[in-house]
JSON list of C-alpha atoms in Angstrom, two decimals:
[
{"chain": "A", "resi": 1, "resn": "VAL", "atom": "CA", "xyz": [3.25, -15.16, 16.73]},
{"chain": "A", "resi": 2, "resn": "ILE", "atom": "CA", "xyz": [2.94, -11.38, 16.66]},
{"chain": "A", "resi": 3, "resn": "TRP", "atom": "CA", "xyz": [1.70, -10.21, 13.27]},
{"chain": "A", "resi": 4, "resn": "MET", "atom": "CA", "xyz": [2.64, -6.80, 11.98]},
{"chain": "A", "resi": 5, "resn": "THR", "atom": "CA", "xyz": [0.85, -4.61, 9.49]},
{"chain": "A", "resi": 6, "resn": "GLN", "atom": "CA", "xyz": [3.07, -1.92, 8.02]},
{"chain": "A", "resi": 7, "resn": "SER", "atom": "CA", "xyz": [1.58, 0.79, 5.80]},
{"chain": "A", "resi": 8, "resn": "PRO", "atom": "CA", "xyz": [1.78, 2.09, 3.22]},
{"chain": "A", "resi": 9, "resn": "SER", "atom": "CA", "xyz": [3.80, -0.39, 1.16]},
{"chain": "A", "resi": 10, "resn": "LEU", "atom": "CA", "xyz": [4.75, 2.37, -1.28]},
{"chain": "A", "resi": 11, "resn": "LEU", "atom": "CA", "xyz": [5.05, 6.07, -0.57]},
{"chain": "A", "resi": 12, "resn": "SER", "atom": "CA", "xyz": [5.74, 8.64, -3.27]},
{"chain": "A", "resi": 13, "resn": "ALA", "atom": "CA", "xyz": [7.13, 11.89, -1.92]},
{"chain": "A", "resi": 14, "resn": "SER", "atom": "CA", "xyz": [9.28, 14.87, -2.78]},
{"chain": "A", "resi": 15, "resn": "THR", "atom": "CA", "xyz": [12.40, 16.23, -1.13]},
{"chain": "A", "resi": 16, "resn": "GLY", "atom": "CA", "xyz": [11.36, 18.39, 1.79]},
{"chain": "A", "resi": 17, "resn": "ASP", "atom": "CA", "xyz": [8.12, 16.51, 2.47]},
{"chain": "A", "resi": 18, "resn": "ARG", "atom": "CA", "xyz": [7.11, 15.22, 5.87]},
{"chain": "A", "resi": 19, "resn": "VAL", "atom": "CA", "xyz": [6.32, 11.51, 5.66]},
{"chain": "A", "resi": 20, "resn": "THR", "atom": "CA", "xyz": [4.91, 9.02, 8.13]},
{"chain": "A", "resi": 21, "resn": "ILE", "atom": "CA", "xyz": [4.95, 5.23, 8.11]},
{"chain": "A", "resi": 22, "resn": "SER", "atom": "CA", "xyz": [2.71, 3.16, 10.33]},
{"chain": "A", "resi": 23, "resn": "CYS", "atom": "CA", "xyz": [3.23, -0.20, 11.98]},
{"chain": "A", "resi": 24, "resn": "ARG", "atom": "CA", "xyz": [0.43, -1.99, 13.81]},
{"chain": "A", "resi": 25, "resn": "MET", "atom": "CA", "xyz": [0.89, -5.10, 15.98]},
{"chain": "A", "resi": 26, "resn": "SER", "atom": "CA", "xyz": [-1.57, -7.94, 16.50]},
{"chain": "A", "resi": 27, "resn": "GLN", "atom": "CA", "xyz": [-0.87, -7.70, 20.25]},
{"chain": "A", "resi": 28, "resn": "GLY", "atom": "CA", "xyz": [0.85, -5.29, 22.60]},
{"chain": "A", "resi": 29, "resn": "ILE", "atom": "CA", "xyz": [4.64, -5.19, 22.61]},
{"chain": "A", "resi": 30, "resn": "SER", "atom": "CA", "xyz": [5.24, -2.33, 25.04]},
{"chain": "A", "resi": 31, "resn": "SER", "atom": "CA", "xyz": [7.99, -0.29, 23.32]},
{"chain": "A", "resi": 32, "resn": "TYR", "atom": "CA", "xyz": [10.03, -3.19, 21.92]},
{"chain": "A", "resi": 33, "resn": "LEU", "atom": "CA", "xyz": [9.96, -1.85, 18.38]},
{"chain": "A", "resi": 34, "resn": "ALA", "atom": "CA", "xyz": [12.75, -0.91, 15.99]},
{"chain": "A", "resi": 35, "resn": "TRP", "atom": "CA", "xyz": [12.86, 0.82, 12.61]},
{"chain": "A", "resi": 36, "resn": "TYR", "atom": "CA", "xyz": [15.43, 0.01, 9.93]},
{"chain": "A", "resi": 37, "resn": "GLN", "atom": "CA", "xyz": [16.40, 1.66, 6.66]},
{"chain": "A", "resi": 38, "resn": "GLN", "atom": "CA", "xyz": [17.61, -0.40, 3.72]},
{"chain": "A", "resi": 39, "resn": "LYS", "atom": "CA", "xyz": [19.02, 0.87, 0.45]},
{"chain": "A", "resi": 40, "resn": "PRO", "atom": "CA", "xyz": [19.28, -1.33, -2.65]},
{"chain": "A", "resi": 41, "resn": "GLY", "atom": "CA", "xyz": [22.06, -3.89, -2.42]},
{"chain": "A", "resi": 42, "resn": "LYS", "atom": "CA", "xyz": [22.91, -2.91, 1.14]},
{"chain": "A", "resi": 43, "resn": "ALA", "atom": "CA", "xyz": [22.30, -4.34, 4.58]},
{"chain": "A", "resi": 44, "resn": "PRO", "atom": "CA", "xyz": [19.60, -2.81, 6.76]},
{"chain": "A", "resi": 45, "resn": "GLU", "atom": "CA", "xyz": [20.65, -0.11, 9.21]},
{"chain": "A", "resi": 46, "resn": "LEU", "atom": "CA", "xyz": [19.08, 0.55, 12.59]},
{"chain": "A", "resi": 47, "resn": "LEU", "atom": "CA", "xyz": [17.41, 3.95, 12.80]},
{"chain": "A", "resi": 48, "resn": "ILE", "atom": "CA", "xyz": [15.29, 3.80, 15.95]},
{"chain": "A", "resi": 49, "resn": "TYR", "atom": "CA", "xyz": [14.93, 1.37, 18.84]},
{"chain": "A", "resi": 50, "resn": "ALA", "atom": "CA", "xyz": [12.68, 1.23, 21.88]},
{"chain": "A", "resi": 51, "resn": "ALA", "atom": "CA", "xyz": [10.03, 2.83, 19.62]},
{"chain": "A", "resi": 52, "resn": "SER", "atom": "CA", "xyz": [11.42, 6.35, 19.92]},
{"chain": "A", "resi": 53, "resn": "THR", "atom": "CA", "xyz": [15.17, 6.29, 20.70]},
{"chain": "A", "resi": 54, "resn": "LEU", "atom": "CA", "xyz": [17.36, 7.50, 17.85]},
{"chain": "A", "resi": 55, "resn": "GLN", "atom": "CA", "xyz": [20.35, 5.27, 17.12]},
{"chain": "A", "resi": 56, "resn": "SER", "atom": "CA", "xyz": [23.67, 7.08, 17.38]},
{"chain": "A", "resi": 57, "resn": "GLY", "atom": "CA", "xyz": [24.54, 8.94, 14.19]},
{"chain": "A", "resi": 58, "resn": "VAL", "atom": "CA", "xyz": [21.01, 8.99, 12.80]},
{"chain": "A", "resi": 59, "resn": "PRO", "atom": "CA", "xyz": [19.82, 12.46, 11.73]},
{"chain": "A", "resi": 60, "resn": "SER", "atom": "CA", "xyz": [17.27, 14.16, 13.98]},
{"chain": "A", "resi": 61, "resn": "ARG", "atom": "CA", "xyz": [14.77, 14.47, 11.11]},
{"chain": "A", "resi": 62, "resn": "PHE", "atom": "CA", "xyz": [13.92, 10.83, 11.90]},
{"chain": "A", "resi": 63, "resn": "SER", "atom": "CA", "xyz": [11.61, 10.23, 14.84]},
{"chain": "A", "resi": 64, "resn": "GLY", "atom": "CA", "xyz": [9.55, 7.39, 16.19]},
{"chain": "A", "resi": 65, "resn": "SER", "atom": "CA", "xyz": [6.50, 7.25, 18.41]},
{"chain": "A", "resi": 66, "resn": "GLY", "atom": "CA", "xyz": [3.96, 4.85, 19.85]},
{"chain": "A", "resi": 67, "resn": "SER", "atom": "CA", "xyz": [3.66, 2.03, 22.33]},
{"chain": "A", "resi": 68, "resn": "GLY", "atom": "CA", "xyz": [1.53, -1.04, 22.75]},
{"chain": "A", "resi": 69, "resn": "THR", "atom": "CA", "xyz": [0.19, -1.87, 19.30]},
{"chain": "A", "resi": 70, "resn": "ASP", "atom": "CA", "xyz": [0.51, 1.29, 17.19]},
{"chain": "A", "resi": 71, "resn": "PHE", "atom": "CA", "xyz": [3.77, 2.85, 16.09]},
{"chain": "A", "resi": 72, "resn": "THR", "atom": "CA", "xyz": [4.87, 5.54, 13.66]},
{"chain": "A", "resi": 73, "resn": "LEU", "atom": "CA", "xyz": [8.09, 6.52, 11.93]},
{"chain": "A", "resi": 74, "resn": "THR", "atom": "CA", "xyz": [8.25, 10.13, 10.82]},
{"chain": "A", "resi": 75, "resn": "ILE", "atom": "CA", "xyz": [10.77, 11.81, 8.55]},
{"chain": "A", "resi": 76, "resn": "SER", "atom": "CA", "xyz": [10.26, 15.51, 9.10]},
{"chain": "A", "resi": 77, "resn": "CYS", "atom": "CA", "xyz": [11.97, 16.86, 5.98]},
{"chain": "A", "resi": 78, "resn": "LEU", "atom": "CA", "xyz": [12.77, 14.22, 3.39]},
{"chain": "A", "resi": 79, "resn": "GLN", "atom": "CA", "xyz": [16.28, 14.35, 1.95]},
{"chain": "A", "resi": 80, "resn": "SER", "atom": "CA", "xyz": [17.55, 12.69, -1.22]},
{"chain": "A", "resi": 81, "resn": "GLU", "atom": "CA", "xyz": [19.46, 10.10, 0.79]},
{"chain": "A", "resi": 82, "resn": "ASP", "atom": "CA", "xyz": [16.25, 9.03, 2.56]},
{"chain": "A", "resi": 83, "resn": "PHE", "atom": "CA", "xyz": [14.74, 7.39, -0.51]},
{"chain": "A", "resi": 84, "resn": "ALA", "atom": "CA", "xyz": [14.93, 3.76, 0.60]},
{"chain": "A", "resi": 85, "resn": "THR", "atom": "CA", "xyz": [12.86, 0.96, 2.07]},
{"chain": "A", "resi": 86, "resn": "TYR", "atom": "CA", "xyz": [11.91, 1.06, 5.75]},
{"chain": "A", "resi": 87, "resn": "TYR", "atom": "CA", "xyz": [11.02, -1.88, 7.99]},
{"chain": "A", "resi": 88, "resn": "CYS", "atom": "CA", "xyz": [9.61, -2.07, 11.48]},
{"chain": "A", "resi": 89, "resn": "GLN", "atom": "CA", "xyz": [10.52, -5.01, 13.72]},
{"chain": "A", "resi": 90, "resn": "GLN", "atom": "CA", "xyz": [9.23, -6.24, 17.05]},
{"chain": "A", "resi": 91, "resn": "TYR", "atom": "CA", "xyz": [11.72, -7.72, 19.51]},
{"chain": "A", "resi": 92, "resn": "TYR", "atom": "CA", "xyz": [9.24, -8.32, 22.33]},
{"chain": "A", "resi": 93, "resn": "SER", "atom": "CA", "xyz": [8.92, -12.03, 21.73]},
{"chain": "A", "resi": 94, "resn": "PHE", "atom": "CA", "xyz": [10.06, -14.90, 19.54]},
{"chain": "A", "resi": 95, "resn": "PRO", "atom": "CA", "xyz": [9.69, -15.35, 16.66]},
{"chain": "A", "resi": 96, "resn": "ARG", "atom": "CA", "xyz": [11.03, -11.90, 15.92]},
{"chain": "A", "resi": 97, "resn": "THR", "atom": "CA", "xyz": [8.96, -10.40, 13.12]},
{"chain": "A", "resi": 98, "resn": "PHE", "atom": "CA", "xyz": [9.42, -7.64, 10.58]},
{"chain": "A", "resi": 99, "resn": "GLY", "atom": "CA", "xyz": [6.85, -5.52, 8.82]},
{"chain": "A", "resi": 100, "resn": "GLN", "atom": "CA", "xyz": [6.40, -5.97, 5.08]},
{"chain": "A", "resi": 101, "resn": "GLY", "atom": "CA", "xyz": [8.40, -2.83, 4.31]},
{"chain": "A", "resi": 102, "resn": "THR", "atom": "CA", "xyz": [7.63, 0.64, 2.97]},
{"chain": "A", "resi": 103, "resn": "LYS", "atom": "CA", "xyz": [9.43, 1.82, -0.13]},
{"chain": "A", "resi": 104, "resn": "VAL", "atom": "CA", "xyz": [9.83, 5.60, -0.17]},
{"chain": "A", "resi": 105, "resn": "GLU", "atom": "CA", "xyz": [10.26, 6.70, -3.76]},
{"chain": "A", "resi": 106, "resn": "ILE", "atom": "CA", "xyz": [10.73, 9.99, -5.52]},
{"chain": "A", "resi": 107, "resn": "LYS", "atom": "CA", "xyz": [7.45, 11.52, -6.64]},
{"chain": "B", "resi": 1, "resn": "GLU", "atom": "CA", "xyz": [35.69, -0.62, 13.96]},
{"chain": "B", "resi": 2, "resn": "VAL", "atom": "CA", "xyz": [32.71, -2.76, 14.87]},
{"chain": "B", "resi": 3, "resn": "GLN", "atom": "CA", "xyz": [32.21, -5.19, 12.02]},
{"chain": "B", "resi": 4, "resn": "LEU", "atom": "CA", "xyz": [30.46, -8.40, 11.00]},
{"chain": "B", "resi": 5, "resn": "VAL", "atom": "CA", "xyz": [31.59, -10.30, 7.91]},
{"chain": "B", "resi": 6, "resn": "GLU", "atom": "CA", "xyz": [29.60, -13.25, 6.56]},
{"chain": "B", "resi": 7, "resn": "SER", "atom": "CA", "xyz": [30.99, -15.99, 4.36]},
{"chain": "B", "resi": 8, "resn": "GLY", "atom": "CA", "xyz": [30.07, -19.44, 3.11]},
{"chain": "B", "resi": 9, "resn": "GLY", "atom": "CA", "xyz": [27.26, -18.67, 0.71]},
{"chain": "B", "resi": 10, "resn": "GLY", "atom": "CA", "xyz": [27.00, -20.19, -2.73]},
{"chain": "B", "resi": 11, "resn": "LEU", "atom": "CA", "xyz": [25.03, -22.39, -5.09]},
{"chain": "B", "resi": 12, "resn": "VAL", "atom": "CA", "xyz": [23.73, -25.67, -3.69]},
{"chain": "B", "resi": 13, "resn": "LYS", "atom": "CA", "xyz": [21.28, -28.27, -4.98]},
{"chain": "B", "resi": 14, "resn": "PRO", "atom": "CA", "xyz": [17.95, -28.91, -3.27]},
{"chain": "B", "resi": 15, "resn": "GLY", "atom": "CA", "xyz": [18.46, -31.24, -0.35]},
{"chain": "B", "resi": 16, "resn": "GLY", "atom": "CA", "xyz": [22.05, -30.13, 0.04]},
{"chain": "B", "resi": 17, "resn": "SER", "atom": "CA", "xyz": [23.85, -28.48, 2.95]},
{"chain": "B", "resi": 18, "resn": "LEU", "atom": "CA", "xyz": [25.79, -25.30, 3.52]},
{"chain": "B", "resi": 19, "resn": "ARG", "atom": "CA", "xyz": [27.49, -23.72, 6.53]},
{"chain": "B", "resi": 20, "resn": "LEU", "atom": "CA", "xyz": [27.52, -19.97, 6.89]},
{"chain": "B", "resi": 21, "resn": "SER", "atom": "CA", "xyz": [30.00, -18.13, 9.08]},
{"chain": "B", "resi": 22, "resn": "CYS", "atom": "CA", "xyz": [30.01, -14.65, 10.53]},
{"chain": "B", "resi": 23, "resn": "ALA", "atom": "CA", "xyz": [33.26, -13.18, 11.83]},
{"chain": "B", "resi": 24, "resn": "ALA", "atom": "CA", "xyz": [32.92, -10.43, 14.41]},
{"chain": "B", "resi": 25, "resn": "SER", "atom": "CA", "xyz": [35.45, -7.77, 15.28]},
{"chain": "B", "resi": 26, "resn": "GLY", "atom": "CA", "xyz": [35.68, -4.49, 17.15]},
{"chain": "B", "resi": 27, "resn": "PHE", "atom": "CA", "xyz": [33.50, -5.50, 20.12]},
{"chain": "B", "resi": 28, "resn": "THR", "atom": "CA", "xyz": [33.31, -8.07, 22.91]},
{"chain": "B", "resi": 29, "resn": "PHE", "atom": "CA", "xyz": [31.54, -10.78, 20.93]},
{"chain": "B", "resi": 30, "resn": "SER", "atom": "CA", "xyz": [30.89, -13.00, 23.96]},
{"chain": "B", "resi": 31, "resn": "SER", "atom": "CA", "xyz": [28.70, -10.31, 25.56]},
{"chain": "B", "resi": 32, "resn": "TYR", "atom": "CA", "xyz": [26.12, -10.11, 22.79]},
{"chain": "B", "resi": 33, "resn": "SER", "atom": "CA", "xyz": [23.30, -12.23, 21.47]},
{"chain": "B", "resi": 34, "resn": "MET", "atom": "CA", "xyz": [23.50, -12.81, 17.73]},
{"chain": "B", "resi": 35, "resn": "ASN", "atom": "CA", "xyz": [21.01, -13.36, 14.97]},
{"chain": "B", "resi": 36, "resn": "TRP", "atom": "CA", "xyz": [20.55, -14.52, 11.40]},
{"chain": "B", "resi": 37, "resn": "VAL", "atom": "CA", "xyz": [18.12, -12.68, 9.13]},
{"chain": "B", "resi": 38, "resn": "ARG", "atom": "CA", "xyz": [17.47, -13.49, 5.48]},
{"chain": "B", "resi": 39, "resn": "GLN", "atom": "CA", "xyz": [16.03, -11.70, 2.50]},
{"chain": "B", "resi": 40, "resn": "ALA", "atom": "CA", "xyz": [14.78, -13.52, -0.57]},
{"chain": "B", "resi": 41, "resn": "PRO", "atom": "CA", "xyz": [15.33, -11.72, -3.89]},
{"chain": "B", "resi": 42, "resn": "GLY", "atom": "CA", "xyz": [12.99, -8.74, -4.13]},
{"chain": "B", "resi": 43, "resn": "LYS", "atom": "CA", "xyz": [11.33, -9.59, -0.81]},
{"chain": "B", "resi": 44, "resn": "GLY", "atom": "CA", "xyz": [11.32, -8.31, 2.74]},
{"chain": "B", "resi": 45, "resn": "LEU", "atom": "CA", "xyz": [13.36, -9.26, 5.79]},
{"chain": "B", "resi": 46, "resn": "GLU", "atom": "CA", "xyz": [12.74, -12.57, 7.54]},
{"chain": "B", "resi": 47, "resn": "TRP", "atom": "CA", "xyz": [14.19, -13.43, 10.95]},
{"chain": "B", "resi": 48, "resn": "VAL", "atom": "CA", "xyz": [15.79, -16.90, 10.90]},
{"chain": "B", "resi": 49, "resn": "SER", "atom": "CA", "xyz": [17.42, -17.64, 14.25]},
{"chain": "B", "resi": 50, "resn": "SER", "atom": "CA", "xyz": [18.86, -16.15, 17.44]},
{"chain": "B", "resi": 51, "resn": "ILE", "atom": "CA", "xyz": [21.40, -17.34, 19.98]},
{"chain": "B", "resi": 52, "resn": "SER", "atom": "CA", "xyz": [22.17, -15.84, 23.38]},
{"chain": "B", "resi": 53, "resn": "SER", "atom": "CA", "xyz": [25.65, -14.76, 24.38]},
{"chain": "B", "resi": 54, "resn": "SER", "atom": "CA", "xyz": [26.49, -18.03, 26.14]},
{"chain": "B", "resi": 55, "resn": "SER", "atom": "CA", "xyz": [24.47, -20.24, 23.77]},
{"chain": "B", "resi": 56, "resn": "SER", "atom": "CA", "xyz": [22.03, -21.01, 26.58]},
{"chain": "B", "resi": 57, "resn": "TYR", "atom": "CA", "xyz": [19.01, -19.82, 24.59]},
{"chain": "B", "resi": 58, "resn": "ILE", "atom": "CA", "xyz": [18.41, -20.63, 20.94]},
{"chain": "B", "resi": 59, "resn": "TYR", "atom": "CA", "xyz": [15.37, -19.81, 18.80]},
{"chain": "B", "resi": 60, "resn": "TYR", "atom": "CA", "xyz": [14.36, -20.62, 15.24]},
{"chain": "B", "resi": 61, "resn": "ALA", "atom": "CA", "xyz": [11.73, -19.55, 12.78]},
{"chain": "B", "resi": 62, "resn": "ASP", "atom": "CA", "xyz": [9.24, -22.32, 12.05]},
{"chain": "B", "resi": 63, "resn": "SER", "atom": "CA", "xyz": [10.32, -22.25, 8.41]},
{"chain": "B", "resi": 64, "resn": "VAL", "atom": "CA", "xyz": [13.82, -23.53, 9.29]},
{"chain": "B", "resi": 65, "resn": "LYS", "atom": "CA", "xyz": [13.26, -25.45, 12.52]},
{"chain": "B", "resi": 66, "resn": "GLY", "atom": "CA", "xyz": [14.71, -28.95, 12.33]},
{"chain": "B", "resi": 67, "resn": "ARG", "atom": "CA", "xyz": [16.83, -28.11, 9.26]},
{"chain": "B", "resi": 68, "resn": "PHE", "atom": "CA", "xyz": [19.04, -25.21, 10.40]},
{"chain": "B", "resi": 69, "resn": "THR", "atom": "CA", "xyz": [21.33, -25.06, 13.43]},
{"chain": "B", "resi": 70, "resn": "ILE", "atom": "CA", "xyz": [22.76, -21.87, 14.87]},
{"chain": "B", "resi": 71, "resn": "SER", "atom": "CA", "xyz": [25.94, -21.96, 16.94]},
{"chain": "B", "resi": 72, "resn": "ARG", "atom": "CA", "xyz": [28.76, -19.73, 18.05]},
{"chain": "B", "resi": 73, "resn": "ASP", "atom": "CA", "xyz": [32.38, -19.96, 19.17]},
{"chain": "B", "resi": 74, "resn": "ASN", "atom": "CA", "xyz": [33.14, -17.08, 21.50]},
{"chain": "B", "resi": 75, "resn": "ALA", "atom": "CA", "xyz": [36.84, -17.93, 21.53]},
{"chain": "B", "resi": 76, "resn": "LYS", "atom": "CA", "xyz": [36.91, -17.40, 17.77]},
{"chain": "B", "resi": 77, "resn": "ASN", "atom": "CA", "xyz": [34.47, -14.45, 17.72]},
{"chain": "B", "resi": 78, "resn": "SER", "atom": "CA", "xyz": [32.38, -16.36, 15.23]},
{"chain": "B", "resi": 79, "resn": "LEU", "atom": "CA", "xyz": [28.74, -17.16, 14.56]},
{"chain": "B", "resi": 80, "resn": "TYR", "atom": "CA", "xyz": [27.58, -20.06, 12.39]},
{"chain": "B", "resi": 81, "resn": "LEU", "atom": "CA", "xyz": [24.48, -21.29, 10.62]},
{"chain": "B", "resi": 82, "resn": "GLN", "atom": "CA", "xyz": [24.45, -24.93, 9.53]},
{"chain": "B", "resi": 83, "resn": "MET", "atom": "CA", "xyz": [21.79, -25.32, 6.85]},
{"chain": "B", "resi": 84, "resn": "ASN", "atom": "CA", "xyz": [20.65, -28.83, 5.90]},
{"chain": "B", "resi": 85, "resn": "SER", "atom": "CA", "xyz": [17.89, -30.15, 3.63]},
{"chain": "B", "resi": 86, "resn": "LEU", "atom": "CA", "xyz": [17.93, -26.92, 1.70]},
{"chain": "B", "resi": 87, "resn": "ARG", "atom": "CA", "xyz": [14.94, -25.95, -0.40]},
{"chain": "B", "resi": 88, "resn": "ALA", "atom": "CA", "xyz": [14.44, -23.50, -3.25]},
{"chain": "B", "resi": 89, "resn": "GLU", "atom": "CA", "xyz": [12.59, -21.20, -0.86]},
{"chain": "B", "resi": 90, "resn": "ASP", "atom": "CA", "xyz": [15.76, -20.87, 1.26]},
{"chain": "B", "resi": 91, "resn": "THR", "atom": "CA", "xyz": [17.33, -18.88, -1.57]},
{"chain": "B", "resi": 92, "resn": "ALA", "atom": "CA", "xyz": [18.17, -15.50, -0.05]},
{"chain": "B", "resi": 93, "resn": "VAL", "atom": "CA", "xyz": [20.83, -13.14, 1.17]},
{"chain": "B", "resi": 94, "resn": "TYR", "atom": "CA", "xyz": [21.68, -14.17, 4.72]},
{"chain": "B", "resi": 95, "resn": "TYR", "atom": "CA", "xyz": [22.72, -11.47, 7.17]},
{"chain": "B", "resi": 96, "resn": "CYS", "atom": "CA", "xyz": [24.17, -11.87, 10.62]},
{"chain": "B", "resi": 97, "resn": "ALA", "atom": "CA", "xyz": [23.18, -9.13, 13.03]},
{"chain": "B", "resi": 98, "resn": "ARG", "atom": "CA", "xyz": [24.19, -8.21, 16.55]},
{"chain": "B", "resi": 99, "resn": "GLY", "atom": "CA", "xyz": [21.62, -8.18, 19.31]},
{"chain": "B", "resi": 100, "resn": "GLY", "atom": "CA", "xyz": [22.39, -7.05, 22.82]},
{"chain": "B", "resi": 101, "resn": "ALA", "atom": "CA", "xyz": [23.25, -8.20, 26.29]},
{"chain": "B", "resi": 102, "resn": "ALA", "atom": "CA", "xyz": [19.60, -8.13, 27.28]},
{"chain": "B", "resi": 103, "resn": "ARG", "atom": "CA", "xyz": [17.10, -10.65, 25.93]},
{"chain": "B", "resi": 104, "resn": "ASN", "atom": "CA", "xyz": [15.12, -8.01, 24.11]},
{"chain": "B", "resi": 105, "resn": "HIS", "atom": "CA", "xyz": [17.31, -5.89, 21.92]},
{"chain": "B", "resi": 106, "resn": "ALA", "atom": "CA", "xyz": [17.20, -4.44, 18.43]},
{"chain": "B", "resi": 107, "resn": "PHE", "atom": "CA", "xyz": [19.73, -5.50, 15.81]},
{"chain": "B", "resi": 108, "resn": "ASP", "atom": "CA", "xyz": [22.23, -2.66, 15.82]},
{"chain": "B", "resi": 109, "resn": "ILE", "atom": "CA", "xyz": [25.07, -3.99, 13.66]},
{"chain": "B", "resi": 110, "resn": "TRP", "atom": "CA", "xyz": [24.62, -5.97, 10.43]},
{"chain": "B", "resi": 111, "resn": "GLY", "atom": "CA", "xyz": [27.02, -7.73, 8.13]},
{"chain": "B", "resi": 112, "resn": "GLN", "atom": "CA", "xyz": [27.06, -7.17, 4.38]},
{"chain": "B", "resi": 113, "resn": "GLY", "atom": "CA", "xyz": [25.29, -10.48, 3.73]},
{"chain": "B", "resi": 114, "resn": "THR", "atom": "CA", "xyz": [26.12, -13.68, 1.88]},
{"chain": "B", "resi": 115, "resn": "MET", "atom": "CA", "xyz": [24.00, -15.05, -0.96]},
{"chain": "B", "resi": 116, "resn": "VAL", "atom": "CA", "xyz": [22.64, -18.59, -0.82]},
{"chain": "B", "resi": 117, "resn": "THR", "atom": "CA", "xyz": [21.09, -20.00, -3.98]},
{"chain": "B", "resi": 118, "resn": "VAL", "atom": "CA", "xyz": [19.31, -23.34, -3.88]},
{"chain": "B", "resi": 119, "resn": "SER", "atom": "CA", "xyz": [18.78, -24.63, -7.39]},
{"chain": "B", "resi": 120, "resn": "SER", "atom": "CA", "xyz": [19.29, -27.75, -9.45]}
]
């Protein structure tokens, strides 16, 4: 099993801030990492796959980086619609695993 | 429009059974692997099971292995999750999610979810 440590679990920020979320793997997964955004009462939505490839329709203020065991999601200029919970997920091996989630709240 | 619609959730007693369905539309269902992911109230996402496009490869989380069965009917563009011996800890929103043609693929399309409550 590949264990994932996502941090922080809670992030307080203001509109316009640059925020980063980290995801660390217990073993290397090459670039088989995705980031999802979930808003309350809604299904998750894919933001980034292959660690750094933006899903179609996702704003360019979202970016992803990393490979191997350490990955980062960056939102360059936080907008009001970005306040949500973010999850990383590895799809390198089974069982697929998700990070614990990072809630981005209004400061 | 590419869409996944789950159904079949509800209230069931511990030890009971339930069958979830996921109807796909707007894409060639038979070309994609499919997945079930659940989310307990107030908790994070938990992968449950995956099935390859032709049903040749099937995987389960340890927490459901031996109790849940994933299947698909490509002629009906449908994915299923048969859940037996249900426990309180299976209470969650269950999402179906599309994978890809390749073995390793992110989940790019999600349904709206169906709620399963296991309680006496």
